[in-house]
Amino acid sequence: MGQTRSETSLPDAATPPVVVLQGVTKRFASGLEALGGVDLAVARGEFLSLLGPSGCGKSTLLRIVAGLSEPTSGSCELHLGGQSGRAIPAGHIGFVFQDPTLMPWSTVRANVELPFRIARRGRIAGRVRSAERDRVDAALHAVGLGGFEGSYPHQLSGGMRMRVSIARALVTGPELLLLDEPFAALDEITRLALNDDLLRLWEMHRPTILFVTHSVFESVYLSTRIAVMTARPGRIAANLPVGLPQPRNRAVRTAPAYGTMCESVSAALAAAMAQASSS
Amino acid sequence: MSGLGQRAARLFAPLVIGVLFLASWEGVVWFEEIPPYILPPPSAVAQSLWFDGPSLLGSLLLTLRITLAALAAAALIGGAIALLFSFSRILELSLFPYAVILQVTPIVAIAALIIIWVREPFLALLVCAWIVAFFPIVSNTTVGLNSADRNLLMLFQLYGASRTQVLLYLRLPTALPYFLAGLRISGGLALIGAVVAEFVAGTGGAETGLATRILEASYRLAIPRMFAALFLLSLTGIVIYLLLDLLSRRLLRRWHESALAEEEE
């Protein structure tokens, strides 16, 4: 376990935010307006959940932060690895998709090594330094997959594949981890286990996490702050700090404060949806 | 059914059907006293296979050489064309219709022309067989190269992969099963192309392929020999298919659905 902070772990005001979004809109070529002016700042070390109904542009927002998509208007600035702006060197951002998104023809090890192999550009393909091999081993151990290095994705369960995906996102030691509804396709038992694993990893390495979900319970259990989004075109409707004690564990789920928080987040979500349908 | 029983059934069930079919064929010919120039009994075909076998094998060799050379050319050139298409959408849009035109033109209709244009007979037959065989590979491989997982593409983009890296690590492995499926279709087509072209154009030289032997046998009413040549031809087709199927399974056995099903039974 990392440092244990007592009550709310609100980030220090001194360090600049990792992500700053200002008036970000996104209109697709089809005319679909996905985002309608998003203002959001994510502080270093924060676990921020983006909560909203399906199709509210959460994933689009995540892709803009990752630099995989450009906003139609507004600005998205990152402060990572001592660099600022839009062009962040590879490896400072980790991304986990809703599907495990693994290469079926590669072993677990080769899948997790992918970021290093891509970084080896120009050298002989496939050669990975021994230090990097150690980091792959460490990442696989961290997600509980030590001993599965030689397996192929089809030999693993859905939950284990998602763990491989998380290990790949962690292997470069990213300061910013973006997760796009990573557990939505998993069964309840696996999802709860992975929730705890993600919390443990976050407490250990303290990356800044931007976590997209449509589950109120998941967002309350995991995050330090929840940004509630409206239906399309998505905007931030509410910013709710989660004041539950750290580190979180399963006992939190039965605490009265947890229930109260879930209720107020649900109410905020309902309000956000009503606001969108009336406008 | 156990795995072993199922495998035995897969081998023996078609074999039993084949034996039953041949027996009833033999019986009908004897019982109805059908003359051998109308329908030879399997025993006469076997006899012809025994006596004409060595000379037929020589002809088969030529047909086989044309087939394999055409298949290799189809795999190489077809694969290269598909790669070219994957690099440039404009190129694909502008050239693909012509590949289709080449594919739908009956080889029978243009074989004579090709013989005139390409003087060397072996090469002419090779070109004909190639025209018949290359399309499934181009079409399949093009689809395969464009089928890379969208999220994986984004992941490669996130880690700053170059186009070459995306091609090597992502597009080519994705396309491999598609390419192999195309190759299996092309194997049979190359054989058909080689035979049809020879039917139309002959070999023009001292060497003859199986098609010439079939024509020759039909002129002389040596129908059992014709059947023997046909038998060799279909046997060749089956062997080519089985070999390509084996190749496909070998290459994909670690990860692709098509090759996994059996191992996990």
XYZ file of C-alpha atoms in Angstrom:
544
model
C 0.000 0.000 0.000
C 1.229 3.476 -0.740
C 0.847 6.509 1.437
C -2.316 6.419 3.474
C -4.098 9.718 3.388
C -6.686 10.235 6.031
C -9.838 11.816 4.685
C -10.486 13.196 1.230
C -7.349 13.095 -0.846
C -7.931 16.240 -2.785
C -4.845 17.090 -4.845
C -2.421 19.833 -3.945
C -3.180 23.144 -5.520
C 0.528 23.793 -5.969
C 1.177 21.271 -8.771
C -0.331 22.198 -12.127
C -3.129 19.992 -13.466
C -2.185 17.106 -15.770
C -5.082 17.658 -18.147
C -6.750 20.967 -18.919
C -9.759 21.009 -21.232
C -11.271 24.341 -22.189
C -14.478 24.662 -24.182
C -13.834 21.401 -26.004
C -16.438 20.599 -28.632
C -16.488 17.788 -31.144
C -18.663 17.619 -34.224
C -18.210 14.622 -36.511
C -18.275 14.807 -40.291
C -21.735 13.245 -40.164
C -22.957 16.359 -38.336
C -23.260 14.491 -35.051
C -22.411 16.767 -32.156
C -20.666 14.584 -29.571
C -19.320 17.200 -27.173
C -20.846 20.584 -26.500
C -18.182 22.552 -24.665
C -16.342 20.624 -21.981
C -14.324 22.411 -19.316
C -12.350 20.110 -17.086
C -9.068 20.099 -15.196
C -7.584 16.884 -13.845
C -5.060 17.253 -11.035
C -1.968 15.078 -10.667
C -2.661 11.819 -8.843
C -6.423 12.205 -9.067
C -8.746 9.276 -9.831
C -11.441 11.017 -11.837
C -14.475 9.178 -13.157
C -16.382 10.474 -16.147
C -19.917 9.299 -15.545
C -22.712 9.631 -18.043
C -25.349 7.869 -20.113
C -24.333 5.813 -23.135
C -23.464 7.914 -26.154
C -22.769 11.107 -24.225
C -19.339 11.520 -25.771
C -17.294 10.125 -22.862
C -15.190 7.949 -25.149
C -14.734 10.803 -27.605
C -13.479 12.979 -24.768
C -11.007 10.283 -23.709
C -9.673 9.986 -27.253
C -9.177 13.732 -27.458
C -7.177 13.631 -24.216
C -5.098 10.745 -25.619
C -4.349 12.770 -28.754
C -6.108 10.207 -30.960
C -8.710 12.758 -32.025
C -8.689 16.530 -32.384
C -11.353 18.780 -30.836
C -13.467 20.780 -33.308
C -13.023 23.828 -31.106
C -11.577 24.546 -27.701
C -8.258 23.364 -26.364
C -6.837 20.290 -24.699
C -3.527 20.694 -22.926
C -1.483 18.053 -21.173
C 1.370 18.497 -18.732
C 3.246 15.223 -18.712
C 6.866 14.132 -18.483
C 8.049 17.693 -18.122
C 6.363 18.586 -21.420
C 3.280 20.614 -22.095
C 0.876 21.027 -24.952
C -0.414 18.488 -27.405
C 2.644 16.509 -28.511
C 3.423 14.219 -25.591
C 6.115 11.572 -26.195
C 4.858 8.002 -26.324
C 4.747 6.039 -23.086
C 3.477 8.799 -20.807
C -0.127 7.860 -21.501
C -1.640 4.409 -21.005
C -4.968 3.500 -22.609
C -7.326 0.649 -21.780
C -10.247 0.000 -24.111
C -13.606 -1.585 -23.353
C -12.389 -4.734 -25.134
C -9.037 -6.211 -24.131
C -7.756 -5.265 -27.632
C -4.971 -7.837 -27.671
C -3.146 -9.251 -30.674
C -4.477 -12.836 -30.848
C -1.359 -14.065 -32.686
C 0.973 -12.920 -29.894
C 1.645 -14.365 -26.471
C 0.756 -12.467 -23.326
C 4.406 -11.384 -23.019
C 4.603 -10.139 -26.612
C 1.349 -8.225 -26.140
C 2.629 -6.440 -23.049
C 5.981 -5.785 -24.756
C 4.268 -4.011 -27.652
C 4.902 -0.424 -26.434
C 8.636 -1.207 -26.137
C 8.786 -2.927 -29.511
C 7.176 0.096 -31.155
C 9.651 2.377 -29.378
C 12.507 0.278 -30.834
C 11.778 1.877 -34.195
C 14.587 1.518 -36.686
C 16.325 -1.244 -34.755
C 15.928 -4.948 -35.346
C 12.291 -5.862 -34.821
C 11.373 -7.783 -31.712
C 14.514 -7.080 -29.679
C 13.552 -5.889 -26.257
C 16.165 -4.864 -23.711
C 16.506 -6.905 -20.538
C 15.474 -3.948 -18.385
C 12.304 -3.786 -20.401
C 11.763 -7.502 -20.006
C 11.936 -6.989 -16.260
C 9.309 -4.268 -16.481
C 7.063 -6.587 -18.484
C 7.485 -9.229 -15.779
C 6.731 -6.673 -13.074
C 3.615 -5.414 -14.879
C 2.318 -8.961 -15.343
C 2.953 -9.773 -11.695
C 1.212 -6.573 -10.636
C -1.994 -7.699 -12.358
C -1.626 -11.250 -11.030
C -0.638 -12.890 -14.289
C 2.842 -14.142 -13.409
C 3.322 -17.536 -15.088
C 1.005 -16.771 -18.000
C 3.666 -15.071 -20.162
C 3.623 -17.802 -22.792
C -0.157 -18.131 -23.054
C -2.155 -16.881 -25.998
C -5.154 -14.590 -25.440
C -7.659 -17.250 -26.539
C -6.443 -19.467 -23.685
C -7.393 -16.841 -21.068
C -10.721 -15.862 -19.541
C -12.273 -12.467 -20.263
C -11.086 -11.089 -16.914
C -7.526 -12.295 -17.473
C -7.435 -10.763 -20.937
C -8.480 -7.453 -19.420
C -5.632 -7.822 -16.910
C -3.189 -8.273 -19.798
C -4.600 -5.116 -21.329
C -4.068 -3.240 -18.054
C -0.524 -4.620 -17.739
C 0.246 -3.342 -21.256
C -1.074 0.114 -20.328
C 1.043 0.147 -17.140
C 4.270 -1.265 -18.526
C 5.726 2.062 -19.642
C 5.016 3.577 -16.225
C 2.553 6.184 -17.543
C 1.698 9.266 -15.524
C -1.749 9.380 -17.081
C -3.950 6.315 -17.382
C -7.074 6.516 -19.530
C -9.665 3.771 -19.144
C -12.694 3.569 -21.430
C -15.369 1.490 -19.651
C -12.813 -1.274 -19.189
C -14.993 -3.570 -17.080
C -18.362 -3.038 -18.778
C -18.239 -6.342 -20.652
C -17.214 -8.450 -17.628
C -19.379 -10.406 -15.222
C -20.104 -8.895 -11.792
C -17.669 -11.084 -9.814
C -14.745 -10.436 -12.149
C -15.601 -6.771 -12.280
C -15.489 -6.374 -8.494
C -12.124 -8.167 -8.343
C -10.690 -5.937 -11.074
C -12.051 -2.836 -9.326
C -10.014 -3.751 -6.250
C -6.934 -4.552 -8.357
C -7.157 -1.218 -10.121
C -7.438 0.608 -6.788
C -4.398 -1.250 -5.460
C -2.369 -0.365 -8.587
C -3.414 3.256 -8.327
C -2.452 3.420 -4.637
C 0.923 1.869 -5.450
C 1.952 4.016 -8.434
C -0.394 6.990 -8.110
C -0.844 7.709 -11.793
C -3.508 10.213 -12.722
C -6.535 8.209 -13.824
C -9.353 9.262 -16.099
C -11.935 6.518 -15.887
C -15.003 6.400 -18.128
C -17.964 4.454 -16.788
C -21.733 4.398 -16.768
C -21.935 2.659 -13.418
C -22.720 4.912 -10.447
C -21.534 2.315 -7.920
C -18.256 1.719 -9.714
C -17.485 5.422 -9.967
C -18.223 6.070 -6.277
C -16.188 3.074 -5.135
C -13.123 3.933 -7.206
C -12.775 7.665 -7.641
C -11.644 10.686 -5.739
C -13.882 12.840 -7.921
C -16.775 12.227 -10.299
C -17.554 14.412 -13.301
C -21.155 13.812 -14.337
C -21.856 14.359 -18.043
C -25.076 15.259 -19.809
C -26.515 13.329 -22.735
C -25.210 14.228 -26.197
C -23.844 16.774 -26.866
C -21.900 16.013 -23.706
C -21.011 18.669 -21.170
C -19.863 18.443 -17.571
C -23.022 18.861 -15.506
C -21.630 18.284 -12.026
C -18.306 17.888 -10.256
C -18.630 15.731 -7.155
C -15.644 15.041 -4.870
C -15.913 11.621 -3.247
C -15.154 11.932 0.444
C -14.880 8.262 1.304
C -11.849 7.114 3.329
C -8.661 5.940 1.662
C -7.461 3.324 0.991
C -10.750 1.885 -0.189
C -11.678 -1.721 0.394
C -14.801 -3.832 0.225
C -15.967 -2.639 3.638
C -16.593 0.746 2.010
C -19.389 -0.757 -0.071
C -21.495 -1.376 3.030
C -20.697 1.929 4.752
C -23.627 4.372 5.081
C -21.502 7.138 3.554
C -21.110 5.022 0.414
C -24.878 4.664 0.048
C -25.429 8.382 0.580
C -22.776 9.215 -2.013
C -24.305 6.816 -4.544
C -27.665 8.464 -3.999
C -26.394 11.975 -4.573
C -24.431 10.889 -7.662
C -27.553 9.179 -9.039
C -29.523 12.340 -8.398
C -26.893 14.427 -10.190
C -26.979 12.012 -13.121
C -30.775 12.156 -13.300
C -30.645 15.953 -13.184
C -28.037 16.009 -15.949
C -30.198 13.839 -18.178
C -33.333 15.867 -17.489
C -31.405 19.047 -18.263
C -30.285 17.612 -21.608
C -33.731 16.442 -22.675
C -35.391 19.766 -21.763
C -32.879 21.895 -23.682
C -18.410 -39.586 -29.970
C -14.817 -39.682 -28.762
C -12.087 -37.756 -30.572
C -10.564 -40.917 -31.999
C -13.934 -42.300 -33.097
C -14.751 -39.042 -34.800
C -11.451 -39.004 -36.640
C -11.972 -42.591 -37.788
C -15.491 -41.717 -38.918
C -14.184 -38.746 -40.850
C -11.778 -41.050 -42.693
C -13.939 -44.142 -43.148
C -17.386 -42.705 -43.834
C -16.394 -41.162 -47.204
C -14.328 -44.268 -47.962
C -17.344 -46.564 -47.461
C -19.453 -44.324 -49.711
C -16.716 -44.428 -52.360
C -16.434 -48.216 -52.298
C -20.228 -48.612 -52.454
C -20.379 -46.214 -55.393
C -17.622 -48.002 -57.331
C -19.184 -51.417 -56.652
C -22.597 -50.384 -57.882
C -21.007 -48.692 -60.915
C -19.185 -51.925 -61.728
C -22.375 -53.933 -61.167
C -24.539 -51.709 -63.363
C -22.014 -51.823 -66.239
C -21.820 -55.607 -66.146
C -25.512 -56.160 -65.576
C -26.679 -53.773 -68.324
C -23.798 -54.781 -70.605
C -22.861 -51.148 -71.264
C -20.024 -50.997 -73.810
C -16.762 -49.544 -72.422
C -16.737 -46.634 -74.909
C -19.970 -45.388 -73.342
C -19.129 -46.070 -69.702
C -16.091 -48.137 -68.728
C -16.345 -50.117 -65.472
C -13.988 -49.047 -62.668
C -11.997 -52.245 -63.193
C -11.215 -51.191 -66.786
C -10.199 -47.726 -65.555
C -7.909 -49.330 -62.989
C -6.415 -51.529 -65.680
C -5.784 -48.506 -67.901
C -4.295 -46.674 -64.943
C -1.917 -49.611 -64.478
C -0.808 -49.831 -68.119
C -0.952 -46.157 -69.160
C 0.049 -44.922 -65.714
C 3.735 -44.221 -66.406
C 3.061 -42.187 -69.555
C 0.113 -40.424 -67.922
C 2.328 -39.534 -64.967
C 4.742 -37.827 -67.357
C 1.877 -35.667 -68.634
C 0.656 -35.062 -65.109
C 4.094 -33.714 -64.255
C 3.818 -31.000 -66.913
C 0.328 -30.027 -65.753
C 1.550 -30.021 -62.178
C 4.523 -27.816 -63.031
C 2.252 -25.271 -64.711
C -0.189 -25.423 -61.789
C 2.408 -24.932 -59.082
C 4.238 -22.180 -60.959
C 0.914 -20.389 -61.537
C -0.039 -20.802 -57.870
C 3.318 -19.446 -56.712
C 2.997 -16.494 -59.094
C -0.570 -15.900 -57.912
C 0.545 -15.910 -54.271
C 3.483 -13.571 -54.911
C 1.929 -11.147 -57.385
C -1.535 -11.353 -55.812
C -0.061 -10.649 -52.384
C 2.010 -7.779 -53.770
C -1.027 -6.237 -55.489
C -3.018 -6.484 -52.263
C -0.183 -4.780 -50.384
C -0.132 -2.017 -52.964
C -3.894 -1.589 -52.565
C -3.515 -1.326 -48.793
C -0.976 1.487 -49.210
C -3.154 3.583 -51.463
C -6.927 3.679 -51.417
C -6.909 5.550 -54.736
C -4.883 2.780 -56.336
C -7.288 0.170 -54.990
C -10.350 2.082 -56.209
C -8.896 2.597 -59.666
C -7.392 -0.851 -60.244
C -9.730 -3.252 -58.450
C -12.437 -3.148 -61.184
C -9.853 -4.319 -63.702
C -8.900 -7.232 -61.513
C -12.603 -8.119 -61.478
C -12.796 -7.831 -65.272
C -9.831 -10.166 -65.611
C -11.515 -12.548 -63.207
C -14.907 -12.704 -64.967
C -13.459 -13.064 -68.476
C -13.752 -16.765 -69.359
C -10.231 -18.109 -69.748
C -11.490 -20.296 -72.621
C -12.235 -17.150 -74.591
C -8.825 -15.537 -74.206
C -6.502 -18.541 -73.983
C -5.981 -18.577 -77.766
C -5.076 -14.878 -77.718
C -2.589 -15.375 -74.935
C -0.982 -18.232 -76.870
C -0.538 -15.859 -79.798
C 0.883 -13.079 -77.657
C 3.118 -15.237 -75.502
C 5.167 -17.371 -77.849
C 6.618 -19.749 -75.285
C 3.871 -22.403 -74.722
C 4.771 -23.193 -71.109
C 4.719 -19.511 -70.243
C 1.418 -19.007 -72.098
C -0.278 -21.780 -70.125
C 1.238 -20.383 -66.959
C -0.228 -16.951 -67.680
C -3.665 -18.491 -68.305
C -3.578 -20.484 -65.079
C -2.335 -17.405 -63.208
C -5.230 -15.258 -64.494
C -7.683 -17.825 -63.134
C -5.879 -18.211 -59.809
C -4.762 -14.754 -58.706
C -8.086 -13.072 -57.952
C -9.094 -14.906 -54.743
C -5.699 -14.060 -53.273
C -5.878 -10.360 -54.201
C -9.449 -10.001 -53.035
C -9.021 -11.935 -49.765
C -5.703 -10.392 -48.821
C -6.997 -6.878 -49.519
C -9.906 -7.472 -47.159
C -7.505 -8.944 -44.591
C -5.095 -6.015 -44.716
C -7.998 -3.633 -44.130
C -9.467 -5.674 -41.263
C -7.055 -4.647 -38.526
C -8.830 -4.034 -35.235
C -9.700 -0.315 -34.943
C -8.761 -0.115 -31.287
C -5.429 -1.823 -31.921
C -4.794 0.710 -34.686
C -5.472 3.495 -32.188
C -3.152 1.844 -29.673
C -0.370 1.717 -32.265
C -1.035 5.385 -33.001
C -0.890 6.213 -29.287
C 2.563 4.632 -28.978
C 3.739 6.481 -32.100
C 4.107 3.466 -34.412
C 5.361 4.071 -37.949
C 3.438 2.854 -41.010
C 5.952 0.052 -41.446
C 5.437 -1.066 -37.852
C 1.656 -1.008 -38.241
C 2.057 -3.107 -41.381
C 4.504 -5.604 -39.878
C 3.044 -6.034 -36.408
C -0.648 -5.517 -37.133
C -1.873 -5.575 -40.727
C 0.156 -8.539 -42.008
C -0.690 -10.883 -39.111
C -4.358 -9.872 -39.408
C -4.297 -10.605 -43.144
C -2.571 -13.993 -42.882
C -5.716 -16.131 -42.365
C -7.447 -14.290 -45.220
C -4.460 -14.827 -47.499
C -4.349 -18.542 -46.661
C -8.079 -18.941 -47.337
C -7.501 -17.291 -50.726
C -4.551 -19.577 -51.381
C -6.677 -22.690 -50.768
C -9.218 -21.525 -53.334
C -6.496 -20.552 -55.782
C -4.837 -23.982 -55.556
C -7.821 -25.677 -57.167
C -8.342 -22.823 -59.610
C -4.715 -22.932 -60.810
C -5.140 -26.610 -61.683
C -8.410 -25.939 -63.511
C -6.811 -22.989 -65.310
C -3.830 -25.076 -66.414
C -6.067 -27.833 -67.790
C -8.594 -25.550 -69.496
C -5.892 -23.495 -71.183
C -4.240 -26.647 -72.486
C -7.607 -27.892 -73.755
C -7.985 -24.747 -75.804
C -4.419 -24.151 -76.875
C -2.481 -27.357 -76.517
C 1.148 -27.298 -75.472
C 2.541 -26.767 -78.930
C 5.599 -28.851 -78.105
C 6.833 -32.379 -77.608
C 5.656 -32.442 -74.027
C 1.953 -32.911 -73.390
C -0.082 -32.238 -70.283
C -3.048 -34.211 -69.007
C -5.577 -32.145 -70.971
C -4.054 -33.181 -74.280
C -4.098 -36.810 -73.149
C -7.783 -36.578 -72.284
C -8.611 -35.068 -75.690
C -6.478 -37.639 -77.444
C -8.138 -40.494 -75.562
C -11.594 -39.201 -76.436
C -10.690 -38.993 -80.161
C -9.567 -42.622 -80.060
C -12.531 -43.710 -77.990
C -10.048 -44.911 -75.359
C -12.578 -43.980 -72.731
C -11.002 -45.993 -69.856
C -7.774 -44.035 -70.354
C -9.745 -40.810 -70.344
C -11.229 -41.798 -67.008
C -7.780 -42.754 -65.736
C -6.454 -39.293 -66.670
C -9.476 -37.665 -65.016
C -8.860 -39.725 -61.904
C -5.260 -38.535 -61.742
C -6.422 -34.968 -62.211
C -8.903 -35.037 -59.341
C -6.400 -36.850 -57.143
C -3.919 -34.029 -57.837
C -6.551 -31.435 -56.984
C -7.323 -33.168 -53.695
C -3.642 -33.449 -52.768
C -3.063 -29.747 -53.528
C -6.031 -28.817 -51.375
C -4.929 -31.031 -48.508
C -1.384 -29.655 -48.587
C -2.602 -26.047 -48.565
C -5.030 -26.893 -45.778
C -2.181 -28.402 -43.788
C -0.037 -25.328 -44.399
C -2.865 -23.098 -43.211
C -3.386 -25.146 -40.038
C 0.339 -25.217 -39.297
C 0.681 -21.456 -39.601
C -2.470 -20.605 -37.644
C -2.603 -23.373 -35.067
C -1.447 -21.212 -32.173
C -4.081 -18.548 -32.381
C -6.670 -18.569 -35.153
C -10.210 -19.875 -34.597
C -10.169 -21.880 -37.813
C -7.208 -23.946 -36.616
C -8.016 -24.030 -32.900
C -11.327 -25.888 -32.827
C -9.804 -29.328 -33.203
C -6.972 -28.966 -30.721
C -9.323 -27.962 -27.949
C -11.762 -30.834 -28.448
